[in-house]
mmCIF file of C-alpha atoms in Angstrom:
data_model
loop_
_atom_site.group_PDB
_atom_site.id
_atom_site.type_symbol
_atom_site.label_atom_id
_atom_site.label_comp_id
_atom_site.label_asym_id
_atom_site.label_seq_id
_atom_site.Cartn_x
_atom_site.Cartn_y
_atom_site.Cartn_z
ATOM 1 C CA MET Z 1 114.330 110.201 74.930
ATOM 2 C CA GLU Z 2 111.744 112.918 74.917
ATOM 3 C CA THR Z 3 111.353 115.151 78.443
ATOM 4 C CA SER Z 4 108.007 116.018 79.701
ATOM 5 C CA PHE Z 5 107.322 119.210 81.416
ATOM 6 C CA ALA Z 6 110.768 120.624 82.923
ATOM 7 C CA THR Z 7 113.127 117.554 83.669
ATOM 8 C CA GLY Z 8 110.774 114.805 84.076
ATOM 9 C CA LYS Z 9 110.685 111.710 81.460
ATOM 10 C CA LYS Z 10 107.594 110.141 80.717
ATOM 11 C CA CYS Z 11 107.739 107.134 82.623
ATOM 12 C CA ASP Z 12 107.793 109.344 85.834
ATOM 13 C CA LEU Z 13 104.739 111.525 84.776
ATOM 14 C CA LEU Z 14 102.792 107.945 84.297
ATOM 15 C CA TYR Z 15 104.179 106.596 87.610
ATOM 16 C CA LEU Z 16 103.177 110.441 89.749
ATOM 17 C CA ALA Z 17 99.807 109.949 87.877
ATOM 18 C CA VAL Z 18 99.220 106.835 89.130
ATOM 19 C CA LEU Z 19 100.379 107.582 92.415
ATOM 20 C CA GLY Z 20 98.367 110.181 92.521
ATOM 21 C CA ILE Z 21 95.074 108.868 91.520
ATOM 22 C CA GLY Z 22 95.788 106.212 93.832
ATOM 23 C CA GLY Z 23 96.823 108.362 96.829
ATOM 24 C CA ILE Z 24 93.248 110.618 96.310
ATOM 25 C CA ALA Z 25 91.253 107.021 96.498
ATOM 26 C CA LEU Z 26 92.962 106.015 99.716
ATOM 27 C CA ASN Z 27 92.953 109.516 101.296
ATOM 28 C CA GLN Z 28 89.152 109.161 100.300
ATOM 29 C CA PHE Z 29 88.592 106.400 101.239
ATOM 30 C CA SER Z 30 90.427 106.343 104.493
ATOM 31 C CA TYR Z 31 88.148 109.719 105.391
ATOM 32 C CA LEU Z 32 84.967 107.638 104.556
ATOM 33 C CA TYR Z 33 86.056 104.211 106.860
ATOM 34 C CA THR Z 34 86.843 106.531 110.077
ATOM 35 C CA ILE Z 35 83.567 108.144 109.512
ATOM 36 C CA SER Z 36 81.899 105.413 109.578
ATOM 37 C CA GLN Z 37 83.538 104.260 112.623
ATOM 38 C CA THR Z 38 83.774 106.917 114.383
ATOM 39 C CA ASN Z 39 82.441 110.872 113.778
ATOM 40 C CA VAL Z 40 83.164 113.363 111.194
ATOM 41 C CA ALA Z 41 85.578 115.665 113.812
ATOM 42 C CA THR Z 42 87.701 112.285 114.366
ATOM 43 C CA ALA Z 43 87.989 112.042 110.425
ATOM 44 C CA VAL Z 44 89.103 115.360 110.081
ATOM 45 C CA PHE Z 45 91.298 115.955 112.892
ATOM 46 C CA LEU Z 46 92.923 112.625 111.375
ATOM 47 C CA GLN Z 47 93.215 114.317 107.655
ATOM 48 C CA TYR Z 48 94.684 117.725 109.150
ATOM 49 C CA LEU Z 49 97.289 115.879 111.140
ATOM 50 C CA ALA Z 50 97.926 113.918 108.254
ATOM 51 C CA PRO Z 51 101.220 115.622 106.612
ATOM 52 C CA GLY Z 52 103.071 115.911 110.278
ATOM 53 C CA ILE Z 53 102.341 112.392 110.604
ATOM 54 C CA VAL Z 54 104.085 111.649 107.265
ATOM 55 C CA ALA Z 55 106.769 113.915 108.037
ATOM 56 C CA ALA Z 56 107.541 112.802 111.435
ATOM 57 C CA TYR Z 57 107.233 108.684 109.596
ATOM 58 C CA ALA Z 58 109.957 110.417 106.793
ATOM 59 C CA PHE Z 59 112.159 111.624 109.706
ATOM 60 C CA LEU Z 60 112.026 108.440 112.122
ATOM 61 C CA PHE Z 61 111.871 105.136 109.648
ATOM 62 C CA GLN Z 62 113.489 106.591 106.131
ATOM 63 C CA GLY Z 63 115.995 108.414 107.505
ATOM 64 C CA GLU Z 64 115.102 111.654 105.971
ATOM 65 C CA ARG Z 65 116.544 114.998 107.223
ATOM 66 C CA TRP Z 66 114.633 117.740 109.635
ATOM 67 C CA GLY Z 67 115.256 120.581 107.992
ATOM 68 C CA PRO Z 68 114.053 123.740 106.498
ATOM 69 C CA PRO Z 69 114.030 122.239 103.000
ATOM 70 C CA ASN Z 70 111.988 119.695 104.501
ATOM 71 C CA CYS Z 71 109.803 121.356 106.539
ATOM 72 C CA TRP Z 72 109.314 124.836 104.521
ATOM 73 C CA PRO Z 73 107.880 124.293 101.678
ATOM 74 C CA CYS Z 74 108.067 127.834 100.207
ATOM 75 C CA CYS Z 75 111.913 127.757 100.548
#
């Protein structure tokens, strides 16, 4: 089977592309919906906190370990 980029498969790229486009669309929808219900400051604040909320969810409900490999992407 032909690989894509470094080590992934073609079906992985399609999955990631759909997930990325869907994620961006949902992110923009949630931002605009929050603005329509409250104000811009609340929407910006929630988007600023989004990575922390996702990390807390992964730790609490998905069983991810909390440490340098997970919370420091540069290392």
